[in-house]
PDB file of C-alpha atoms in Angstrom:
ATOM      1  CA  MET S   4      -2.497   7.781 -27.741  1.00  0.00           C
ATOM      2  CA  ALA S   5       0.416   6.509 -25.670  1.00  0.00           C
ATOM      3  CA  ILE S   6       1.758   8.671 -22.906  1.00  0.00           C
ATOM      4  CA  THR S   7       5.230  10.142 -23.258  1.00  0.00           C
ATOM      5  CA  HIS S   8       8.179   9.131 -21.137  1.00  0.00           C
ATOM      6  CA  ASP S   9       8.088  12.546 -19.433  1.00  0.00           C
ATOM      7  CA  GLU S  10       4.388  12.119 -18.591  1.00  0.00           C
ATOM      8  CA  ALA S  11       5.079   8.688 -17.151  1.00  0.00           C
ATOM      9  CA  VAL S  12       7.942   9.982 -15.004  1.00  0.00           C
ATOM     10  CA  ARG S  13       5.740  12.892 -13.850  1.00  0.00           C
ATOM     11  CA  PHE S  14       3.059  10.385 -12.861  1.00  0.00           C
ATOM     12  CA  ALA S  15       5.649   8.390 -10.884  1.00  0.00           C
ATOM     13  CA  GLU S  16       6.598  11.599  -9.082  1.00  0.00           C
ATOM     14  CA  ASP S  17       2.953  12.359  -8.274  1.00  0.00           C
ATOM     15  CA  VAL S  18       2.585   8.873  -6.797  1.00  0.00           C
ATOM     16  CA  ALA S  19       5.818   9.412  -4.859  1.00  0.00           C
ATOM     17  CA  LEU S  20       4.503  12.618  -3.322  1.00  0.00           C
ATOM     18  CA  TYR S  21       1.286  10.882  -2.309  1.00  0.00           C
ATOM     19  CA  PHE S  22       3.079   7.987  -0.611  1.00  0.00           C
ATOM     20  CA  GLU S  23       5.565  10.314   1.044  1.00  0.00           C
ATOM     21  CA  GLN S  24       2.845  12.565   2.494  1.00  0.00           C
ATOM     22  CA  ASP S  25       0.096  10.033   3.220  1.00  0.00           C
ATOM     23  CA  ALA S  26       1.961   6.811   3.946  1.00  0.00           C
ATOM     24  CA  GLY S  27       5.313   8.040   5.240  1.00  0.00           C
ATOM     25  CA  LEU S  28       7.311   6.182   2.603  1.00  0.00           C
ATOM     26  CA  PRO S  29      10.563   7.579   1.248  1.00  0.00           C
ATOM     27  CA  ARG S  30       9.947   9.438  -1.989  1.00  0.00           C
ATOM     28  CA  ILE S  31      12.065   7.014  -4.013  1.00  0.00           C
ATOM     29  CA  SER S  32       9.867   4.112  -2.865  1.00  0.00           C
ATOM     30  CA  GLY S  33       6.836   6.020  -4.100  1.00  0.00           C
ATOM     31  CA  ARG S  34       8.586   6.645  -7.423  1.00  0.00           C
ATOM     32  CA  VAL S  35       9.249   2.923  -7.769  1.00  0.00           C
ATOM     33  CA  ILE S  36       5.583   2.174  -7.091  1.00  0.00           C
ATOM     34  CA  GLY S  37       4.432   4.865  -9.521  1.00  0.00           C
ATOM     35  CA  TRP S  38       6.723   3.690 -12.280  1.00  0.00           C
ATOM     36  CA  LEU S  39       5.909   0.008 -11.821  1.00  0.00           C
ATOM     37  CA  LEU S  40       2.198   0.811 -11.983  1.00  0.00           C
ATOM     38  CA  ILE S  41       2.444   2.126 -15.550  1.00  0.00           C
ATOM     39  CA  CYS S  42       5.736   1.016 -17.122  1.00  0.00           C
ATOM     40  CA  ASP S  43       5.930  -1.164 -20.203  1.00  0.00           C
ATOM     41  CA  PRO S  44       7.060  -3.857 -19.854  1.00  0.00           C
ATOM     42  CA  ALA S  45       5.615  -4.395 -16.395  1.00  0.00           C
ATOM     43  CA  GLU S  46       8.851  -6.011 -15.173  1.00  0.00           C
ATOM     44  CA  GLN S  47      11.862  -3.740 -14.642  1.00  0.00           C
ATOM     45  CA  THR S  48      15.421  -4.395 -13.500  1.00  0.00           C
ATOM     46  CA  ALA S  49      17.033  -2.378 -10.724  1.00  0.00           C
ATOM     47  CA  GLY S  50      19.215  -0.771 -13.383  1.00  0.00           C
ATOM     48  CA  GLN S  51      16.208   0.251 -15.454  1.00  0.00           C
ATOM     49  CA  LEU S  52      14.500   1.683 -12.374  1.00  0.00           C
ATOM     50  CA  ALA S  53      17.638   3.593 -11.367  1.00  0.00           C
ATOM     51  CA  GLU S  54      18.125   5.049 -14.835  1.00  0.00           C
ATOM     52  CA  THR S  55      14.479   5.975 -15.373  1.00  0.00           C
ATOM     53  CA  LEU S  56      13.947   7.435 -11.909  1.00  0.00           C
ATOM     54  CA  GLY S  57      17.314   9.156 -11.644  1.00  0.00           C
ATOM     55  CA  ALA S  58      18.256   7.259  -8.505  1.00  0.00           C
ATOM     56  CA  SER S  59      21.239   5.272  -7.350  1.00  0.00           C
ATOM     57  CA  LYS S  60      21.159   1.502  -7.570  1.00  0.00           C
ATOM     58  CA  ALA S  61      21.637   1.425  -3.792  1.00  0.00           C
ATOM     59  CA  SER S  62      18.488   3.477  -3.182  1.00  0.00           C
ATOM     60  CA  ILE S  63      16.565   1.307  -5.659  1.00  0.00           C
ATOM     61  CA  SER S  64      17.818  -1.795  -3.849  1.00  0.00           C
ATOM     62  CA  THR S  65      16.713  -0.414  -0.491  1.00  0.00           C
ATOM     63  CA  SER S  66      13.332   0.668  -1.866  1.00  0.00           C
ATOM     64  CA  THR S  67      12.549  -2.565  -3.674  1.00  0.00           C
ATOM     65  CA  ARG S  68      13.525  -4.563  -0.585  1.00  0.00           C
ATOM     66  CA  GLN S  69      11.209  -2.414   1.561  1.00  0.00           C
ATOM     67  CA  LEU S  70       8.363  -2.694  -0.965  1.00  0.00           C
ATOM     68  CA  MET S  71       8.824  -6.473  -1.240  1.00  0.00           C
ATOM     69  CA  GLN S  72       8.673  -6.792   2.559  1.00  0.00           C
ATOM     70  CA  ALA S  73       5.439  -4.803   2.458  1.00  0.00           C
ATOM     71  CA  GLY S  74       4.166  -7.174  -0.246  1.00  0.00           C
ATOM     72  CA  LEU S  75       3.567  -4.380  -2.749  1.00  0.00           C
ATOM     73  CA  VAL S  76       6.341  -5.354  -5.170  1.00  0.00           C
ATOM     74  CA  GLU S  77       7.562  -8.800  -6.123  1.00  0.00           C
ATOM     75  CA  LYS S  78      10.820 -10.093  -7.542  1.00  0.00           C
ATOM     76  CA  VAL S  79      10.559 -12.146 -10.727  1.00  0.00           C
ATOM     77  CA  SER S  80      12.810 -13.791 -13.255  1.00  0.00           C
ATOM     78  CA  LEU S  81      12.227 -14.106 -16.952  1.00  0.00           C
ATOM     79  CA  PRO S  82      13.015 -17.274 -18.921  1.00  0.00           C
ATOM     80  CA  GLY S  83      16.503 -17.157 -20.427  1.00  0.00           C
ATOM     81  CA  ASP S  84      17.459 -13.986 -18.530  1.00  0.00           C
ATOM     82  CA  ARG S  85      19.659 -14.089 -15.434  1.00  0.00           C
ATOM     83  CA  ARG S  86      18.725 -10.594 -14.286  1.00  0.00           C
ATOM     84  CA  THR S  87      16.286  -9.908 -11.469  1.00  0.00           C
ATOM     85  CA  TYR S  88      13.143  -7.982 -12.303  1.00  0.00           C
ATOM     86  CA  TYR S  89      10.585  -6.224 -10.140  1.00  0.00           C
ATOM     87  CA  ARG S  90       6.876  -5.716 -10.724  1.00  0.00           C
ATOM     88  CA  ILE S  91       3.766  -4.697  -8.832  1.00  0.00           C
ATOM     89  CA  ASN S  92       2.324  -7.513  -6.718  1.00  0.00           C
ATOM     90  CA  ASP S  93      -1.418  -7.141  -7.337  1.00  0.00           C
ATOM     91  CA  GLU S  94      -2.425  -9.380  -4.430  1.00  0.00           C
ATOM     92  CA  GLY S  95      -0.023  -7.555  -2.157  1.00  0.00           C
ATOM     93  CA  TRP S  96      -2.164  -4.447  -2.183  1.00  0.00           C
ATOM     94  CA  VAL S  97      -5.229  -6.283  -0.892  1.00  0.00           C
ATOM     95  CA  ASN S  98      -3.095  -8.163   1.628  1.00  0.00           C
ATOM     96  CA  SER S  99      -1.682  -4.840   2.814  1.00  0.00           C
ATOM     97  CA  VAL S 100      -5.173  -3.602   3.588  1.00  0.00           C
ATOM     98  CA  PHE S 101      -5.922  -6.819   5.494  1.00  0.00           C
ATOM     99  CA  GLU S 102      -2.733  -6.299   7.509  1.00  0.00           C
ATOM    100  CA  ARG S 103      -3.875  -2.793   8.366  1.00  0.00           C
ATOM    101  CA  LEU S 104      -7.118  -4.308   9.590  1.00  0.00           C
ATOM    102  CA  ALA S 105      -5.086  -6.388  12.024  1.00  0.00           C
ATOM    103  CA  ALA S 106      -3.676  -3.118  13.329  1.00  0.00           C
ATOM    104  CA  VAL S 107      -7.261  -1.980  13.926  1.00  0.00           C
ATOM    105  CA  THR S 108      -7.679  -4.850  16.384  1.00  0.00           C
ATOM    106  CA  ASN S 109      -4.547  -3.715  18.177  1.00  0.00           C
ATOM    107  CA  ILE S 110      -5.666  -0.091  18.518  1.00  0.00           C
ATOM    108  CA  LEU S 111      -9.069  -1.266  19.732  1.00  0.00           C
ATOM    109  CA  LYS S 112      -7.362  -3.142  22.581  1.00  0.00           C
ATOM    110  CA  VAL S 113      -5.612   0.082  23.575  1.00  0.00           C
ATOM    111  CA  LEU S 114      -8.818   2.109  23.274  1.00  0.00           C
ATOM    112  CA  ASP S 115     -10.670  -0.453  25.380  1.00  0.00           C
ATOM    113  CA  LYS S 116      -8.094   0.092  28.129  1.00  0.00           C
ATOM    114  CA  GLY S 117      -8.841   3.789  27.894  1.00  0.00           C
ATOM    115  CA  ASN S 118     -12.554   3.114  28.177  1.00  0.00           C
ATOM    116  CA  THR S 119     -11.901   1.066  31.312  1.00  0.00           C
ATOM    117  CA  LEU S 120      -9.825   3.895  32.770  1.00  0.00           C
ATOM    118  CA  LEU S 121     -12.608   6.398  32.111  1.00  0.00           C
ATOM    119  CA  ALA S 122     -15.512   4.120  33.047  1.00  0.00           C
ATOM    120  CA  HIS S 123     -16.560   6.319  35.970  1.00  0.00           C
ATOM    121  CA  ASP S 124     -15.843   9.670  34.346  1.00  0.00           C
ATOM    122  CA  PRO S 125     -18.482  11.972  32.869  1.00  0.00           C
ATOM    123  CA  PRO S 126     -19.799  11.032  29.404  1.00  0.00           C
ATOM    124  CA  ALA S 127     -18.366  14.215  27.900  1.00  0.00           C
ATOM    125  CA  ARG S 128     -14.857  13.097  28.858  1.00  0.00           C
ATOM    126  CA  ARG S 129     -15.391   9.589  27.464  1.00  0.00           C
ATOM    127  CA  ALA S 130     -17.011  10.800  24.220  1.00  0.00           C
ATOM    128  CA  ARG S 131     -13.784  11.472  22.276  1.00  0.00           C
ATOM    129  CA  LEU S 132     -12.388   8.074  23.077  1.00  0.00           C
ATOM    130  CA  GLU S 133     -15.695   6.335  22.353  1.00  0.00           C
ATOM    131  CA  ASN S 134     -16.045   8.126  19.004  1.00  0.00           C
ATOM    132  CA  VAL S 135     -12.620   6.937  17.872  1.00  0.00           C
ATOM    133  CA  ALA S 136     -13.271   3.399  19.136  1.00  0.00           C
ATOM    134  CA  ASP S 137     -16.622   3.397  17.357  1.00  0.00           C
ATOM    135  CA  LEU S 138     -14.931   4.297  14.073  1.00  0.00           C
ATOM    136  CA  TYR S 139     -12.404   1.478  14.438  1.00  0.00           C
ATOM    137  CA  ARG S 140     -15.094  -1.034  15.393  1.00  0.00           C
ATOM    138  CA  TRP S 141     -17.061  -0.011  12.305  1.00  0.00           C
ATOM    139  CA  MET S 142     -13.971  -0.452  10.128  1.00  0.00           C
ATOM    140  CA  GLN S 143     -13.312  -3.838  11.717  1.00  0.00           C
ATOM    141  CA  SER S 144     -16.805  -5.048  10.841  1.00  0.00           C
ATOM    142  CA  GLU S 145     -17.292  -3.405   7.436  1.00  0.00           C
ATOM    143  CA  LEU S 146     -13.941  -3.670   5.677  1.00  0.00           C
ATOM    144  CA  PRO S 147     -13.424  -7.462   5.643  1.00  0.00           C
ATOM    145  CA  PRO S 148     -16.676  -8.135   3.722  1.00  0.00           C
ATOM    146  CA  LEU S 149     -15.850  -5.276   1.357  1.00  0.00           C
ATOM    147  CA  LEU S 150     -12.399  -6.691   0.655  1.00  0.00           C
ATOM    148  CA  ALA S 151     -13.850 -10.184   0.208  1.00  0.00           C
ATOM    149  CA  ARG S 152     -16.272  -8.791  -2.378  1.00  0.00           C
ATOM    150  CA  HIS S 153     -13.352  -7.103  -4.112  1.00  0.00           C
ATOM    151  CA  ARG S 154     -11.443 -10.394  -4.307  1.00  0.00           C
ATOM    152  CA  GLU S 155     -14.561 -12.135  -5.642  1.00  0.00           C
ATOM    153  CA  HIS S 156     -15.012  -9.376  -8.211  1.00  0.00           C
ATOM    154  CA  ARG S 157     -11.404  -9.791  -9.378  1.00  0.00           C
ATOM    155  CA  LEU S 158     -11.869 -13.555  -9.718  1.00  0.00           C
ATOM    156  CA  HIS S 159     -14.980 -13.141 -11.854  1.00  0.00           C
ATOM    157  CA  ASP S 160     -13.504 -10.254 -13.797  1.00  0.00           C
ATOM    158  CA  GLY S 161     -10.395 -12.179 -14.804  1.00  0.00           C
ATOM    159  CA  GLY S 162      -8.127 -10.402 -12.349  1.00  0.00           C
ATOM    160  CA  THR S 163      -8.440  -6.980 -13.870  1.00  0.00           C
ATOM    161  CA  THR S 164      -9.787  -3.942 -12.106  1.00  0.00           C
TER     162      THR S 164
END
């Protein structure tokens, strides 16, 4: 049974709250993500997004631009239609995780400086810093193979997961 429009909009709001709280995105950007994840058709114009989400075209423009820069949403055109459409960029989500892994390298450089500063301090003082660095080193070694397996899975599964 197909979901109702109200259920779909409620879902978009739930996604918005998640991205606002956990990723620091503006709520409207989260609504755009939520709606584009489940809307039919998958491609939506700025006007459709504004009307459905109860937002101004200016806020939709700002949000879609931000989401495109993050690689999560892409701009598309449809044959015979001069309007611009937006849809979820499936590869962008995996790429976003890889970009966050690059940030792990950066924080490890900072943590290594901290380890150097505390090299002669008691182990108890160094422990907090070493525990955090250990977590990031683990992520740096474990996540790339996991993401590679995910990409391989998507290739063999026809791109659907």
